[in-house]
Tab-separated table of C-alpha atoms and ligand atoms in Angstrom:
chain	number	residue	atom	x	y	z
A	1	MET	CA	81.316	156.105	-11.964
A	2	THR	CA	83.180	156.116	-8.700
A	3	ALA	CA	86.934	155.940	-9.186
A	4	LEU	CA	88.540	152.528	-9.351
A	5	HIS	CA	90.748	153.197	-6.313
A	6	ASP	CA	87.548	153.714	-4.271
A	7	ARG	CA	85.927	150.511	-5.507
A	8	HIS	CA	89.037	148.287	-5.474
A	9	PRO	CA	91.490	150.004	-3.093
A	10	ALA	CA	93.745	146.980	-2.487
A	11	LEU	CA	94.098	146.248	-6.169
A	12	ALA	CA	94.759	149.874	-7.039
A	13	ALA	CA	97.520	150.026	-4.388
A	14	ALA	CA	99.097	146.645	-5.130
A	15	ASP	CA	99.083	146.717	-8.920
A	16	PRO	CA	98.361	150.147	-10.376
A	17	GLU	CA	99.230	148.969	-13.883
A	18	LEU	CA	96.617	146.222	-13.910
A	19	ALA	CA	94.132	148.358	-11.973
A	20	ALA	CA	94.390	150.995	-14.688
A	21	LEU	CA	93.492	148.422	-17.329
A	22	ILE	CA	90.425	147.278	-15.356
A	23	GLY	CA	89.424	150.896	-14.867
A	24	ALA	CA	89.718	151.498	-18.602
A	25	GLU	CA	87.567	148.426	-19.319
A	26	GLU	CA	84.908	149.657	-16.875
A	27	ARG	CA	84.904	152.996	-18.702
A	28	LEU	CA	84.638	151.259	-22.082
A	29	GLN	CA	81.732	149.063	-20.950
A	30	ALA	CA	79.974	152.096	-19.468
A	31	ASP	CA	80.416	154.364	-22.495
A	32	THR	CA	79.763	152.030	-25.426
A	33	LEU	CA	76.673	150.414	-26.896
A	34	ARG	CA	77.513	146.732	-26.550
A	35	LEU	CA	75.622	144.745	-29.174
A	36	ILE	CA	77.517	141.445	-29.154
A	37	PRO	CA	74.632	138.996	-28.580
A	38	SER	CA	76.636	136.609	-26.396
A	39	GLU	CA	77.639	139.338	-23.934
A	40	ASN	CA	75.807	141.022	-21.082
A	41	TYR	CA	76.248	143.004	-17.857
A	42	VAL	CA	76.051	140.963	-14.649
A	43	SER	CA	74.488	142.462	-11.544
A	44	GLN	CA	76.605	143.851	-8.735
A	45	ALA	CA	75.552	140.802	-6.664
A	46	VAL	CA	76.874	138.346	-9.299
A	47	LEU	CA	80.046	140.389	-9.605
A	48	GLU	CA	80.591	140.285	-5.842
A	49	ALA	CA	79.900	136.536	-5.551
A	50	SER	CA	82.473	135.785	-8.241
A	51	GLY	CA	85.235	137.650	-6.392
A	52	THR	CA	85.199	135.964	-2.978
A	53	VAL	CA	87.317	133.619	-0.829
A	54	LEU	CA	85.558	130.667	-2.464
A	55	GLN	CA	88.424	131.193	-4.921
A	56	ASN	CA	90.765	129.672	-2.316
A	57	LYS	CA	89.166	126.228	-2.071
A	58	TYR	CA	89.761	122.956	-3.927
A	59	SER	CA	86.679	120.698	-4.187
A	60	GLU	CA	87.282	117.861	-6.645
A	61	GLY	CA	84.257	115.586	-6.621
A	62	TYR	CA	80.623	116.371	-5.897
A	63	ALA	CA	78.726	117.425	-2.761
A	64	GLY	CA	79.099	114.716	-0.113
A	65	LYS	CA	81.725	112.852	-2.228
A	66	ARG	CA	84.798	115.101	-2.354
A	67	TYR	CA	88.487	114.275	-2.503
A	68	TYR	CA	89.401	117.170	-0.179
A	69	GLU	CA	88.223	118.039	3.331
A	70	GLY	CA	86.854	121.389	4.474
A	71	GLN	CA	83.796	121.341	2.226
A	72	GLN	CA	81.252	122.379	4.912
A	73	ASN	CA	80.291	125.523	2.992
A	74	ILE	CA	81.277	124.605	-0.544
A	75	ASP	CA	78.946	121.595	-0.635
A	76	GLN	CA	76.077	123.899	0.289
A	77	VAL	CA	77.051	126.501	-2.312
A	78	GLU	CA	77.113	123.886	-5.062
A	79	SER	CA	73.882	122.236	-3.877
A	80	LEU	CA	72.164	125.620	-3.873
A	81	ALA	CA	73.240	126.280	-7.463
A	82	ILE	CA	72.095	122.801	-8.533
A	83	ASP	CA	68.698	123.093	-6.810
A	84	ARG	CA	68.100	126.505	-8.378
A	85	ALA	CA	69.046	125.251	-11.854
A	86	LYS	CA	66.717	122.263	-11.496
A	87	ALA	CA	63.825	124.428	-10.347
A	88	LEU	CA	64.351	127.151	-12.961
A	89	PHE	CA	64.622	124.835	-15.967
A	90	GLY	CA	62.429	121.985	-14.654
A	91	VAL	CA	65.115	119.320	-15.085
A	92	ASP	CA	65.894	116.121	-13.120
A	93	HIS	CA	69.614	116.744	-12.840
A	94	ALA	CA	72.073	119.614	-13.156
A	95	ASN	CA	75.859	119.756	-13.147
A	96	VAL	CA	77.169	123.277	-12.528
A	97	GLN	CA	80.894	122.506	-12.753
A	98	PRO	CA	81.795	122.842	-16.476
A	99	TYR	CA	84.312	125.665	-16.852
A	100	SER	CA	82.551	127.040	-19.913
A	101	GLY	CA	80.473	126.067	-22.944
A	102	SER	CA	83.129	124.229	-24.950
A	103	PRO	CA	84.248	121.984	-22.053
A	104	ALA	CA	80.570	121.342	-21.243
A	105	ASN	CA	79.930	120.166	-24.802
A	106	LEU	CA	83.104	118.091	-24.842
A	107	ALA	CA	81.893	116.361	-21.667
A	108	VAL	CA	78.726	115.356	-23.535
A	109	TYR	CA	80.846	113.604	-26.186
A	110	LEU	CA	82.805	111.844	-23.455
A	111	ALA	CA	79.571	110.738	-21.790
A	112	PHE	CA	77.920	109.240	-24.872
A	113	LEU	CA	80.394	108.652	-27.735
A	114	GLN	CA	83.531	106.714	-28.611
A	115	PRO	CA	86.196	108.354	-30.800
A	116	GLY	CA	85.164	108.122	-34.447
A	117	ASP	CA	81.422	108.036	-33.712
A	118	THR	CA	79.168	110.316	-35.722
A	119	VAL	CA	77.746	113.615	-34.480
A	120	LEU	CA	75.206	115.696	-36.391
A	121	GLY	CA	75.293	119.429	-35.699
A	122	MET	CA	74.714	122.772	-37.348
A	123	SER	CA	77.704	123.952	-39.363
A	124	LEU	CA	79.624	126.882	-37.925
A	125	PRO	CA	79.257	129.229	-40.927
A	126	MET	CA	75.510	128.524	-40.992
A	127	GLY	CA	75.084	129.539	-37.340
A	128	GLY	CA	76.242	126.522	-35.323
A	129	HIS	CA	79.132	126.270	-32.861
A	130	LEU	CA	82.664	124.900	-33.174
A	131	THR	CA	81.849	122.142	-30.696
A	132	HIS	CA	78.929	120.804	-32.726
A	133	GLY	CA	81.326	118.722	-34.847
A	134	TRP	CA	83.034	121.457	-36.886
A	135	GLY	CA	86.291	120.323	-38.542
A	136	VAL	CA	88.881	122.442	-36.717
A	137	SER	CA	87.438	121.563	-33.284
A	138	ALA	CA	88.378	118.406	-31.374
A	139	THR	CA	84.719	117.472	-31.817
A	140	GLY	CA	85.169	117.340	-35.592
A	141	THR	CA	88.574	115.625	-35.589
A	142	TRP	CA	88.133	112.980	-32.869
A	143	PHE	CA	84.542	112.354	-33.993
A	144	ARG	CA	82.919	112.219	-37.423
A	145	GLY	CA	81.080	115.504	-37.793
A	146	VAL	CA	78.154	115.687	-40.196
A	147	GLN	CA	76.669	119.133	-40.583
A	148	TYR	CA	73.281	120.624	-41.423
A	149	GLY	CA	72.634	124.251	-42.319
A	150	VAL	CA	69.792	126.555	-43.268
A	151	ARG	CA	67.845	126.783	-46.516
A	152	ARG	CA	69.225	129.295	-48.997
A	153	ASP	CA	65.748	130.725	-49.720
A	154	THR	CA	64.506	131.123	-46.129
A	155	GLY	CA	67.661	131.320	-44.017
A	156	ARG	CA	65.972	128.817	-41.689
A	157	ILE	CA	66.661	125.229	-40.643
A	158	ASP	CA	64.656	122.726	-42.680
A	159	LEU	CA	63.834	119.758	-40.442
A	160	ASP	CA	63.098	117.542	-43.465
A	161	GLU	CA	66.706	118.056	-44.583
A	162	VAL	CA	67.952	117.337	-41.049
A	163	ARG	CA	65.877	114.138	-40.943
A	164	ASP	CA	67.226	112.953	-44.334
A	165	LEU	CA	70.784	113.589	-43.157
A	166	ALA	CA	70.159	111.797	-39.855
A	167	LEU	CA	68.642	108.764	-41.591
A	168	ALA	CA	71.564	108.584	-44.030
A	169	GLU	CA	74.367	109.162	-41.501
A	170	ARG	CA	72.915	107.538	-38.323
A	171	PRO	CA	74.547	109.909	-35.795
A	172	LYS	CA	74.835	108.856	-32.149
A	173	LEU	CA	74.533	112.474	-31.042
A	174	ILE	CA	72.514	115.349	-32.506
A	175	PHE	CA	73.108	118.958	-31.489
A	176	CYS	CA	70.506	121.662	-31.944
A	177	GLY	CA	71.063	125.313	-31.082
A	178	GLY	CA	73.868	127.599	-32.167
A	179	THR	CA	75.538	130.985	-32.059
A	180	ALA	CA	73.916	132.834	-34.953
A	181	VAL	CA	70.405	131.418	-35.137
A	182	PRO	CA	67.859	134.266	-35.087
A	183	ARG	CA	64.809	131.992	-35.084
A	184	VAL	CA	63.027	129.740	-32.572
A	185	ILE	CA	64.556	126.266	-32.307
A	186	ASP	CA	62.003	123.499	-32.805
A	187	PHE	CA	63.164	121.248	-29.968
A	188	ALA	CA	60.201	118.864	-30.348
A	189	GLY	CA	60.961	118.454	-34.064
A	190	PHE	CA	64.619	117.668	-33.369
A	191	ALA	CA	63.603	115.199	-30.639
A	192	GLU	CA	61.409	113.316	-33.081
A	193	ILE	CA	64.348	112.927	-35.480
A	194	ALA	CA	66.702	111.866	-32.668
A	195	ARG	CA	64.191	109.221	-31.565
A	196	GLU	CA	63.808	107.963	-35.139
A	197	VAL	CA	67.553	107.329	-35.486
A	198	GLY	CA	68.243	106.371	-31.858
A	199	ALA	CA	70.485	109.393	-31.199
A	200	VAL	CA	71.003	111.380	-28.017
A	201	LEU	CA	69.636	114.908	-28.515
A	202	VAL	CA	71.635	117.770	-27.008
A	203	ALA	CA	70.045	121.203	-26.936
A	204	ASP	CA	72.782	123.825	-26.721
A	205	ILE	CA	70.854	126.768	-25.308
A	206	ALA	CA	73.892	128.911	-24.449
A	207	HIS	CA	72.550	131.919	-26.331
A	208	ILE	CA	68.921	131.661	-25.292
A	209	ALA	CA	69.071	130.246	-21.730
A	210	GLY	CA	67.900	133.545	-20.243
A	211	LEU	CA	65.056	133.804	-22.734
A	212	ILE	CA	63.945	130.269	-21.831
A	213	ALA	CA	64.229	130.966	-18.093
A	214	GLY	CA	62.193	134.135	-18.561
A	215	GLY	CA	59.522	132.455	-20.698
A	216	ALA	CA	60.424	134.297	-23.919
A	217	HIS	CA	61.497	131.185	-25.864
A	218	PRO	CA	60.129	127.602	-25.733
A	219	SER	CA	62.054	125.225	-23.465
A	220	PRO	CA	63.974	122.159	-24.677
A	221	VAL	CA	62.693	120.338	-21.566
A	222	PRO	CA	61.409	117.581	-21.811
A	223	HIS	CA	62.376	117.090	-25.494
A	224	ALA	CA	66.175	116.986	-25.230
A	225	ASP	CA	68.143	114.256	-23.463
A	226	VAL	CA	70.807	116.756	-22.435
A	227	VAL	CA	70.694	120.557	-22.207
A	228	SER	CA	73.988	122.397	-22.382
A	229	THR	CA	74.339	126.072	-21.589
A	230	THR	CA	76.789	128.756	-20.708
A	231	THR	CA	75.709	130.983	-17.853
A	232	HIS	CA	76.981	134.376	-19.013
A	233	LYS	CA	74.912	135.269	-22.062
A	234	THR	CA	71.185	136.033	-21.824
A	235	LEU	CA	71.161	134.217	-18.451
A	236	ARG	CA	73.268	137.110	-17.108
A	237	GLY	CA	75.507	135.108	-14.807
A	238	PRO	CA	79.283	134.699	-14.535
A	239	ARG	CA	81.378	133.055	-17.239
A	240	GLY	CA	80.608	129.388	-16.664
A	241	ALA	CA	78.381	126.574	-17.872
A	242	MET	CA	75.916	123.903	-16.835
A	243	LEU	CA	74.796	120.527	-18.141
A	244	MET	CA	71.245	119.455	-17.372
A	245	CYS	CA	69.697	116.094	-18.163
A	246	ARG	CA	67.208	113.381	-17.376
A	247	GLN	CA	68.015	111.265	-14.315
A	248	GLU	CA	68.956	108.270	-16.512
A	249	HIS	CA	71.925	110.251	-17.909
A	250	ALA	CA	72.996	111.915	-14.634
A	251	ARG	CA	75.812	109.506	-13.775
A	252	ALA	CA	77.293	109.526	-17.282
A	253	VAL	CA	77.227	113.338	-17.450
A	254	ASP	CA	78.720	113.793	-13.955
A	255	ARG	CA	81.505	111.278	-14.570
A	256	ALA	CA	82.339	112.927	-17.888
A	257	VAL	CA	82.713	116.381	-16.284
A	258	PHE	CA	84.686	115.025	-13.314
A	259	PRO	CA	86.912	113.015	-13.373
A	260	GLY	CA	86.587	112.622	-17.147
A	261	LEU	CA	87.494	116.096	-18.272
A	262	GLN	CA	88.051	118.530	-15.431
A	263	GLY	CA	89.710	118.863	-12.031
A	264	GLY	CA	88.385	121.045	-9.230
A	265	PRO	CA	85.332	123.199	-9.871
A	266	HIS	CA	85.677	126.985	-9.767
A	267	ASN	CA	83.686	127.529	-6.578
A	268	GLN	CA	83.580	131.307	-6.897
A	269	THR	CA	81.895	130.825	-10.280
A	270	THR	CA	79.489	128.251	-8.855
A	271	ALA	CA	78.447	130.799	-6.221
A	272	ALA	CA	77.892	133.492	-8.828
A	273	ILE	CA	75.868	131.039	-10.945
A	274	ALA	CA	73.667	130.407	-7.887
A	275	VAL	CA	73.072	134.151	-7.515
A	276	ALA	CA	72.275	134.558	-11.217
A	277	LEU	CA	69.818	131.637	-11.098
A	278	ARG	CA	68.054	133.233	-8.133
A	279	GLU	CA	67.790	136.491	-10.087
A	280	ALA	CA	66.564	134.636	-13.186
A	281	ALA	CA	63.683	133.115	-11.199
A	282	THR	CA	62.147	136.536	-10.444
A	283	PRO	CA	59.244	138.153	-12.332
A	284	GLU	CA	61.583	141.075	-13.142
A	285	PHE	CA	63.827	138.721	-15.074
A	286	GLY	CA	60.826	137.459	-17.069
A	287	GLY	CA	60.168	141.075	-18.004
A	288	TYR	CA	63.821	141.480	-18.991
A	289	ALA	CA	63.744	138.378	-21.239
A	290	HIS	CA	60.623	139.570	-23.063
A	291	GLN	CA	62.098	143.052	-23.453
A	292	VAL	CA	65.289	141.607	-24.986
A	293	VAL	CA	63.134	140.019	-27.698
A	294	ALA	CA	60.942	143.107	-28.150
A	295	ASN	CA	64.057	145.268	-28.548
A	296	ALA	CA	65.608	142.864	-31.077
A	297	ARG	CA	62.381	142.766	-33.101
A	298	ALA	CA	62.110	146.559	-33.077
A	299	LEU	CA	65.758	146.939	-34.065
A	300	GLY	CA	65.279	144.401	-36.866
A	301	GLU	CA	62.281	146.313	-38.212
A	302	GLN	CA	64.178	149.607	-38.123
A	303	LEU	CA	67.191	148.075	-39.890
A	304	ALA	CA	65.005	146.416	-42.529
A	305	ALA	CA	63.272	149.755	-43.149
A	306	ARG	CA	66.737	151.182	-43.843
A	307	GLY	CA	67.370	148.486	-46.449
A	308	PHE	CA	69.524	146.117	-44.382
A	309	ASP	CA	69.379	142.460	-45.423
A	310	LEU	CA	68.542	140.393	-42.321
A	311	VAL	CA	69.239	136.662	-42.528
A	312	SER	CA	65.854	134.876	-42.289
A	313	GLY	CA	64.157	138.274	-42.617
A	314	GLY	CA	64.195	139.177	-38.914
A	315	THR	CA	64.375	137.603	-35.481
A	316	ASP	CA	62.391	135.682	-32.867
A	317	ASN	CA	65.024	136.038	-30.171
A	318	HIS	CA	67.856	138.302	-29.026
A	319	LEU	CA	70.006	138.423	-32.155
A	320	LEU	CA	70.125	139.668	-35.712
A	321	LEU	CA	72.457	138.516	-38.449
A	322	ILE	CA	73.007	141.163	-41.116
A	323	ASP	CA	74.326	140.358	-44.586
A	324	LEU	CA	76.210	143.451	-45.782
A	325	THR	CA	76.884	142.158	-49.303
A	326	GLY	CA	74.323	144.568	-50.769
A	327	ARG	CA	75.891	147.497	-48.890
A	328	ASP	CA	79.249	146.799	-50.500
A	329	VAL	CA	81.098	146.775	-47.154
A	330	PRO	CA	82.837	143.666	-45.761
A	331	GLY	CA	81.632	142.662	-42.285
A	332	LYS	CA	85.027	143.263	-40.717
A	333	VAL	CA	85.351	146.799	-42.114
A	334	ALA	CA	81.863	147.622	-40.813
A	335	ALA	CA	82.519	146.048	-37.398
A	336	LYS	CA	85.751	147.992	-36.942
A	337	ALA	CA	84.126	151.299	-37.945
A	338	LEU	CA	81.222	150.603	-35.572
A	339	ASP	CA	83.718	149.849	-32.795
A	340	ARG	CA	85.386	153.228	-33.379
A	341	ALA	CA	81.910	154.753	-33.131
A	342	GLY	CA	81.298	153.060	-29.769
A	343	VAL	CA	78.887	150.470	-31.187
A	344	VAL	CA	80.453	147.097	-30.393
A	345	VAL	CA	79.464	144.185	-32.659
A	346	ASN	CA	81.245	141.193	-34.162
A	347	TYR	CA	81.820	140.375	-37.808
A	348	ASN	CA	80.244	137.065	-38.716
A	349	THR	CA	79.764	134.673	-41.597
A	350	VAL	CA	76.317	134.578	-43.138
A	351	PRO	CA	74.800	131.386	-44.613
A	352	TYR	CA	76.375	130.505	-47.995
A	353	ASP	CA	78.990	133.226	-47.441
A	354	THR	CA	81.349	133.621	-50.373
A	355	ARG	CA	83.933	135.373	-48.196
A	356	LYS	CA	86.305	133.758	-45.672
A	357	PRO	CA	85.427	133.366	-41.920
A	358	PHE	CA	88.169	135.843	-40.927
A	359	ASP	CA	86.812	138.392	-43.423
A	360	PRO	CA	83.130	137.517	-43.857
A	361	SER	CA	80.096	139.315	-45.291
A	362	GLY	CA	78.081	139.919	-42.162
A	363	ILE	CA	77.821	141.361	-38.705
A	364	ARG	CA	75.974	139.821	-35.758
A	365	ILE	CA	74.198	142.038	-33.256
A	366	GLY	CA	71.999	141.465	-30.224
A	367	THR	CA	70.058	143.224	-27.502
A	368	PRO	CA	70.856	141.470	-24.163
A	369	SER	CA	73.311	144.120	-22.918
A	370	LEU	CA	71.393	147.227	-23.911
A	371	THR	CA	68.247	145.745	-22.384
A	372	SER	CA	70.119	145.157	-19.106
A	373	ARG	CA	70.787	148.913	-19.114
A	374	GLY	CA	67.061	149.551	-19.519
A	375	VAL	CA	67.254	150.967	-23.056
A	376	PRO	CA	63.663	150.728	-24.397
A	377	GLU	CA	62.230	149.828	-27.818
A	378	SER	CA	61.658	153.511	-28.589
A	379	GLU	CA	65.449	154.001	-28.864
A	380	MET	CA	65.885	151.254	-31.493
A	381	ALA	CA	65.259	153.703	-34.338
A	382	THR	CA	68.277	155.690	-33.126
A	383	VAL	CA	70.415	152.557	-32.809
A	384	ALA	CA	69.485	151.497	-36.363
A	385	GLU	CA	70.263	154.997	-37.612
A	386	TRP	CA	73.744	154.876	-36.018
A	387	ILE	CA	74.445	151.489	-37.622
A	388	ASP	CA	73.253	152.813	-40.986
A	389	ARG	CA	75.331	155.987	-40.800
A	390	VAL	CA	78.501	154.184	-39.695
A	391	VAL	CA	78.206	151.345	-42.223
A	392	THR	CA	77.765	153.966	-44.963
A	393	ALA	CA	80.674	155.974	-43.547
A	394	ALA	CA	82.856	152.846	-43.440
A	395	ARG	CA	82.402	152.382	-47.182
A	396	GLY	CA	83.509	155.933	-47.931
A	397	GLY	CA	86.172	156.296	-45.210
A	398	ASP	CA	84.121	159.092	-43.572
A	399	GLU	CA	85.763	159.217	-40.136
A	400	GLU	CA	84.010	162.467	-39.182
A	401	THR	CA	80.630	160.674	-39.039
A	402	VAL	CA	82.176	157.907	-36.949
A	403	VAL	CA	83.413	160.454	-34.394
A	404	LYS	CA	80.009	162.219	-34.324
A	405	VAL	CA	78.172	158.933	-33.699
A	406	ARG	CA	80.565	158.062	-30.864
A	407	ALA	CA	79.549	161.232	-29.007
A	408	GLU	CA	75.831	160.500	-29.563
A	409	VAL	CA	76.293	156.924	-28.306
A	410	LYS	CA	78.043	158.161	-25.157
A	411	ALA	CA	75.180	160.578	-24.430
A	412	LEU	CA	72.595	157.783	-24.636
A	413	MET	CA	74.709	155.419	-22.527
A	414	ASP	CA	75.047	158.107	-19.842
A	415	ALA	CA	71.240	158.151	-19.651
A	416	TYR	CA	71.055	154.370	-19.075
A	417	PRO	CA	73.739	153.348	-16.540
A	418	ALA	CA	74.878	149.742	-16.700
A	419	PRO	CA	74.465	147.244	-13.839
A	420	GLY	CA	77.712	146.606	-11.970
A	421	LEU	CA	79.157	149.973	-13.020
A	422	PRO	CA	78.117	152.316	-10.205
A	423	LEU	CA	77.651	156.015	-10.912
A	424	VAL	CA	79.202	158.756	-8.803
B	1	DSN	N1	81.659	132.833	-28.462
B	1	DSN	C1	80.253	132.573	-28.324
B	1	DSN	C2	79.434	133.524	-29.134
B	1	DSN	O1	79.853	134.652	-29.263
B	1	DSN	O2	78.377	133.172	-29.625
B	1	DSN	C3	79.924	131.168	-28.622
B	1	DSN	O3	80.747	130.333	-27.890
């Protein structure tokens, strides 16, 4: 990589302490195998768009209806992002202002529910998200959260169970999607249940938005009433979010985001979202999305061949959830050893986990970042071997193996430079 003072000379001169930390993070992201499924590498173009003078502008309101003057360019930036989102996902309406996924989901509650109303969502330890009505979240304290999970025998959602729960509890809102769901979401099936009970269906596609855009996962459009997504996971944009919906819900969704929940939009993020959406509309991005899935499948097969217990038996998308109970290593111990080896994952609950969320039985891994570096399926045997060696080493406190793997990881990463991290 070029030195940080060459890439960011003003920052390096003005604040060497902070510049050193950013330089160290660039080095870390370049040298490690990043397997957290909700992370990615944005392109240099997205990176540049998110660090511009758009930062300096307040724009409360929407294009053509702002509370501040001087919006000649900002209105066009936001309209461009909206038009690209609508075209890419085939939706009537898009709001690109939510600051991130949790505020986006909270805006959906504000748009459709009153405090105390019932929401049906997937439980967090089964693979859902905090904002789908989980108890410690505002969505589970200000609203009545009812939760579905996966079947113990298959590790998959059972729509008959979801339907029974919906008929018994009569939710006003149903969430589908999650953060640790390795299988295809049956959006049409969820829509049928929502219709039956008169609920609004929200598809939270944060994890799989890029796969949907690239044609590697079925779309929730036209099944869901509202589609919520972050923009920084498989979609490979900046940290932000979008809400998309049918025209009939456009006003309610817009009013909930602003003035209901937020102030001025982060225009620099809006611009970077627009760039990412343009990138996601290209044939190259379709190839990327399919390769993410092919890599995850290959990695799953290699891990299964090494005796790893994969929740649901494998994957249809970008992520794998591994239950380490049979390996006799807690998820956190394995995740920390892998981190020392330069393989970055997160510890995660597995369905019906007997351990606590802060010290669970599993790890969650995914292929969006390594695929952005161009690492092919043929390398997945090596990745699985590293995970196997380090998990085994973690059990026995074998730090020598951890150090050896770190050097091997660095060598492979050097062969596949990451976007946004220019080489010398
Ligand atoms: N934190 C995200 C994830 O890692 O899946 C969800 O919000």
